[in-house]
Amino acid sequence: MTDTSPGGKPPPDPAPIMNSSIVAAKSHEFTTAAEPHEIHGSAFSIKDYQ
């Protein structure tokens, strides 16, 4: 049944691709969040200093 089912075999292939996508998305989120976070931190530091 699983052998005849096309959805049973494809999962293994798309599984790694999906994982890669998730990793890339996480990396992108971290980079995007790090940029604004750093800017915000700098602004806060400057405001505190002033």
PDB file of N, CA and C in Angstrom:
ATOM      1  N   MET A   1       0.849  -1.211   0.000  1.00  0.00           N
ATOM      2  CA  MET A   1       0.000   0.000   0.000  1.00  0.00           C
ATOM      3  C   MET A   1       0.892   1.273   0.000  1.00  0.00           C
ATOM      4  N   THR A   2       1.863   1.272   0.857  1.00  0.00           N
ATOM      5  CA  THR A   2       2.743   2.453   0.902  1.00  0.00           C
ATOM      6  C   THR A   2       3.604   2.526  -0.355  1.00  0.00           C
ATOM      7  N   ASP A   3       3.970   1.325  -0.883  1.00  0.00           N
ATOM      8  CA  ASP A   3       4.821   1.282  -2.086  1.00  0.00           C
ATOM      9  C   ASP A   3       4.067   1.851  -3.284  1.00  0.00           C
ATOM     10  N   THR A   4       2.759   1.513  -3.358  1.00  0.00           N
ATOM     11  CA  THR A   4       1.953   1.988  -4.484  1.00  0.00           C
ATOM     12  C   THR A   4       1.600   3.473  -4.298  1.00  0.00           C
ATOM     13  N   SER A   5       1.516   3.900  -3.055  1.00  0.00           N
ATOM     14  CA  SER A   5       1.137   5.297  -2.786  1.00  0.00           C
ATOM     15  C   SER A   5       2.304   6.234  -3.131  1.00  0.00           C
ATOM     16  N   PRO A   6       2.081   7.220  -3.988  1.00  0.00           N
ATOM     17  CA  PRO A   6       3.148   8.151  -4.372  1.00  0.00           C
ATOM     18  C   PRO A   6       3.492   9.095  -3.217  1.00  0.00           C
ATOM     19  N   GLY A   7       2.541   9.317  -2.323  1.00  0.00           N
ATOM     20  CA  GLY A   7       2.781  10.233  -1.192  1.00  0.00           C
ATOM     21  C   GLY A   7       3.686   9.584  -0.154  1.00  0.00           C
ATOM     22  N   GLY A   8       3.817   8.254  -0.201  1.00  0.00           N
ATOM     23  CA  GLY A   8       4.658   7.564   0.793  1.00  0.00           C
ATOM     24  C   GLY A   8       6.123   7.685   0.439  1.00  0.00           C
ATOM     25  N   LYS A   9       6.437   7.754  -0.854  1.00  0.00           N
ATOM     26  CA  LYS A   9       7.855   7.823  -1.263  1.00  0.00           C
ATOM     27  C   LYS A   9       8.369   9.278  -1.307  1.00  0.00           C
ATOM     28  N   PRO A  10       7.612  10.203  -1.827  1.00  0.00           N
ATOM     29  CA  PRO A  10       8.058  11.606  -1.931  1.00  0.00           C
ATOM     30  C   PRO A  10       8.478  12.214  -0.592  1.00  0.00           C
ATOM     31  N   PRO A  11       7.800  11.919   0.488  1.00  0.00           N
ATOM     32  CA  PRO A  11       8.136  12.528   1.789  1.00  0.00           C
ATOM     33  C   PRO A  11       9.633  12.541   2.076  1.00  0.00           C
ATOM     34  N   PRO A  12      10.333  11.430   1.880  1.00  0.00           N
ATOM     35  CA  PRO A  12      11.769  11.391   2.177  1.00  0.00           C
ATOM     36  C   PRO A  12      12.542  12.471   1.403  1.00  0.00           C
ATOM     37  N   ASP A  13      12.163  12.708   0.161  1.00  0.00           N
ATOM     38  CA  ASP A  13      12.892  13.706  -0.641  1.00  0.00           C
ATOM     39  C   ASP A  13      12.587  15.135  -0.168  1.00  0.00           C
ATOM     40  N   PRO A  14      11.308  15.500  -0.107  1.00  0.00           N
ATOM     41  CA  PRO A  14      10.917  16.849   0.330  1.00  0.00           C
ATOM     42  C   PRO A  14      11.268  17.094   1.790  1.00  0.00           C
ATOM     43  N   ALA A  15      11.423  16.048   2.553  1.00  0.00           N
ATOM     44  CA  ALA A  15      11.744  16.229   3.985  1.00  0.00           C
ATOM     45  C   ALA A  15      13.023  17.044   4.143  1.00  0.00           C
ATOM     46  N   PRO A  16      14.112  16.641   3.501  1.00  0.00           N
ATOM     47  CA  PRO A  16      15.375  17.390   3.628  1.00  0.00           C
ATOM     48  C   PRO A  16      15.263  18.799   3.058  1.00  0.00           C
ATOM     49  N   ILE A  17      14.524  18.928   1.976  1.00  0.00           N
ATOM     50  CA  ILE A  17      14.354  20.249   1.345  1.00  0.00           C
ATOM     51  C   ILE A  17      13.608  21.179   2.321  1.00  0.00           C
ATOM     52  N   MET A  18      12.560  20.645   2.924  1.00  0.00           N
ATOM     53  CA  MET A  18      11.779  21.447   3.876  1.00  0.00           C
ATOM     54  C   MET A  18      12.668  21.851   5.048  1.00  0.00           C
ATOM     55  N   ASN A  19      13.478  20.904   5.511  1.00  0.00           N
ATOM     56  CA  ASN A  19      14.369  21.185   6.634  1.00  0.00           C
ATOM     57  C   ASN A  19      15.306  22.328   6.259  1.00  0.00           C
ATOM     58  N   SER A  20      15.839  22.256   5.050  1.00  0.00           N
ATOM     59  CA  SER A  20      16.766  23.295   4.581  1.00  0.00           C
ATOM     60  C   SER A  20      16.035  24.639   4.551  1.00  0.00           C
ATOM     61  N   SER A  21      14.788  24.608   4.091  1.00  0.00           N
ATOM     62  CA  SER A  21      13.997  25.841   3.997  1.00  0.00           C
ATOM     63  C   SER A  21      13.808  26.430   5.389  1.00  0.00           C
ATOM     64  N   ILE A  22      13.502  25.545   6.347  1.00  0.00           N
ATOM     65  CA  ILE A  22      13.269  26.015   7.721  1.00  0.00           C
ATOM     66  C   ILE A  22      14.552  26.637   8.269  1.00  0.00           C
ATOM     67  N   VAL A  23      15.670  25.955   8.022  1.00  0.00           N
ATOM     68  CA  VAL A  23      16.961  26.467   8.514  1.00  0.00           C
ATOM     69  C   VAL A  23      17.247  27.831   7.891  1.00  0.00           C
ATOM     70  N   ALA A  24      17.012  27.935   6.591  1.00  0.00           N
ATOM     71  CA  ALA A  24      17.281  29.196   5.884  1.00  0.00           C
ATOM     72  C   ALA A  24      16.359  30.288   6.436  1.00  0.00           C
ATOM     73  N   ALA A  25      15.100  29.943   6.654  1.00  0.00           N
ATOM     74  CA  ALA A  25      14.132  30.921   7.168  1.00  0.00           C
ATOM     75  C   ALA A  25      14.569  31.368   8.561  1.00  0.00           C
ATOM     76  N   LYS A  26      15.019  30.404   9.376  1.00  0.00           N
ATOM     77  CA  LYS A  26      15.459  30.761  10.740  1.00  0.00           C
ATOM     78  C   LYS A  26      16.668  31.684  10.651  1.00  0.00           C
ATOM     79  N   SER A  27      17.583  31.350   9.755  1.00  0.00           N
ATOM     80  CA  SER A  27      18.797  32.157   9.595  1.00  0.00           C
ATOM     81  C   SER A  27      18.398  33.568   9.157  1.00  0.00           C
ATOM     82  N   HIS A  28      17.468  33.642   8.216  1.00  0.00           N
ATOM     83  CA  HIS A  28      17.023  34.943   7.695  1.00  0.00           C
ATOM     84  C   HIS A  28      16.361  35.741   8.822  1.00  0.00           C
ATOM     85  N   GLU A  29      15.530  35.044   9.614  1.00  0.00           N
ATOM     86  CA  GLU A  29      14.827  35.722  10.707  1.00  0.00           C
ATOM     87  C   GLU A  29      15.851  36.280  11.691  1.00  0.00           C
ATOM     88  N   PHE A  30      16.863  35.471  11.972  1.00  0.00           N
ATOM     89  CA  PHE A  30      17.885  35.905  12.927  1.00  0.00           C
ATOM     90  C   PHE A  30      18.604  37.146  12.395  1.00  0.00           C
ATOM     91  N   THR A  31      18.938  37.101  11.104  1.00  0.00           N
ATOM     92  CA  THR A  31      19.657  38.235  10.499  1.00  0.00           C
ATOM     93  C   THR A  31      18.762  39.478  10.507  1.00  0.00           C
ATOM     94  N   THR A  32      17.516  39.301  10.118  1.00  0.00           N
ATOM     95  CA  THR A  32      16.595  40.444  10.060  1.00  0.00           C
ATOM     96  C   THR A  32      16.342  40.995  11.466  1.00  0.00           C
ATOM     97  N   ALA A  33      16.210  40.089  12.421  1.00  0.00           N
ATOM     98  CA  ALA A  33      15.926  40.514  13.793  1.00  0.00           C
ATOM     99  C   ALA A  33      17.182  41.129  14.415  1.00  0.00           C
ATOM    100  N   ALA A  34      18.339  40.621  14.019  1.00  0.00           N
ATOM    101  CA  ALA A  34      19.595  41.127  14.590  1.00  0.00           C
ATOM    102  C   ALA A  34      19.843  42.557  14.100  1.00  0.00           C
ATOM    103  N   GLU A  35      19.519  42.816  12.853  1.00  0.00           N
ATOM    104  CA  GLU A  35      19.775  44.161  12.300  1.00  0.00           C
ATOM    105  C   GLU A  35      18.966  45.220  13.049  1.00  0.00           C
ATOM    106  N   PRO A  36      17.644  45.104  13.072  1.00  0.00           N
ATOM    107  CA  PRO A  36      16.813  46.099  13.768  1.00  0.00           C
ATOM    108  C   PRO A  36      17.134  46.137  15.253  1.00  0.00           C
ATOM    109  N   HIS A  37      17.448  44.974  15.799  1.00  0.00           N
ATOM    110  CA  HIS A  37      17.739  44.916  17.241  1.00  0.00           C
ATOM    111  C   HIS A  37      18.999  45.740  17.538  1.00  0.00           C
ATOM    112  N   GLU A  38      20.008  45.561  16.690  1.00  0.00           N
ATOM    113  CA  GLU A  38      21.270  46.283  16.890  1.00  0.00           C
ATOM    114  C   GLU A  38      21.027  47.783  16.764  1.00  0.00           C
ATOM    115  N   ILE A  39      20.241  48.158  15.767  1.00  0.00           N
ATOM    116  CA  ILE A  39      19.953  49.579  15.534  1.00  0.00           C
ATOM    117  C   ILE A  39      19.195  50.138  16.745  1.00  0.00           C
ATOM    118  N   HIS A  40      18.210  49.373  17.192  1.00  0.00           N
ATOM    119  CA  HIS A  40      17.407  49.822  18.333  1.00  0.00           C
ATOM    120  C   HIS A  40      18.312  49.998  19.552  1.00  0.00           C
ATOM    121  N   GLY A  41      19.211  49.026  19.743  1.00  0.00           N
ATOM    122  CA  GLY A  41      20.122  49.073  20.893  1.00  0.00           C
ATOM    123  C   GLY A  41      20.988  50.323  20.811  1.00  0.00           C
ATOM    124  N   SER A  42      21.472  50.630  19.623  1.00  0.00           N
ATOM    125  CA  SER A  42      22.333  51.796  19.433  1.00  0.00           C
ATOM    126  C   SER A  42      21.532  53.057  19.759  1.00  0.00           C
ATOM    127  N   ALA A  43      20.318  53.132  19.254  1.00  0.00           N
ATOM    128  CA  ALA A  43      19.470  54.302  19.480  1.00  0.00           C
ATOM    129  C   ALA A  43      19.227  54.460  20.982  1.00  0.00           C
ATOM    130  N   PHE A  44      18.978  53.351  21.646  1.00  0.00           N
ATOM    131  CA  PHE A  44      18.712  53.410  23.085  1.00  0.00           C
ATOM    132  C   PHE A  44      19.950  53.918  23.821  1.00  0.00           C
ATOM    133  N   SER A  45      21.118  53.415  23.394  1.00  0.00           N
ATOM    134  CA  SER A  45      22.381  53.807  24.030  1.00  0.00           C
ATOM    135  C   SER A  45      22.594  55.310  23.844  1.00  0.00           C
ATOM    136  N   ILE A  46      22.367  55.777  22.645  1.00  0.00           N
ATOM    137  CA  ILE A  46      22.565  57.203  22.348  1.00  0.00           C
ATOM    138  C   ILE A  46      21.581  58.037  23.181  1.00  0.00           C
ATOM    139  N   LYS A  47      20.338  57.587  23.232  1.00  0.00           N
ATOM    140  CA  LYS A  47      19.316  58.342  23.984  1.00  0.00           C
ATOM    141  C   LYS A  47      19.712  58.390  25.463  1.00  0.00           C
ATOM    142  N   ASP A  48      20.198  57.261  25.952  1.00  0.00           N
ATOM    143  CA  ASP A  48      20.602  57.192  27.362  1.00  0.00           C
ATOM    144  C   ASP A  48      21.784  58.140  27.613  1.00  0.00           C
ATOM    145  N   TYR A  49      22.702  58.154  26.675  1.00  0.00           N
ATOM    146  CA  TYR A  49      23.901  58.987  26.814  1.00  0.00           C
ATOM    147  C   TYR A  49      23.520  60.465  26.788  1.00  0.00           C
ATOM    148  N   GLN A  50      22.632  60.813  25.844  1.00  0.00           N
ATOM    149  CA  GLN A  50      22.216  62.212  25.719  1.00  0.00           C
ATOM    150  C   GLN A  50      21.460  62.605  26.982  1.00  0.00           C
TER     151      GLN A  50
END
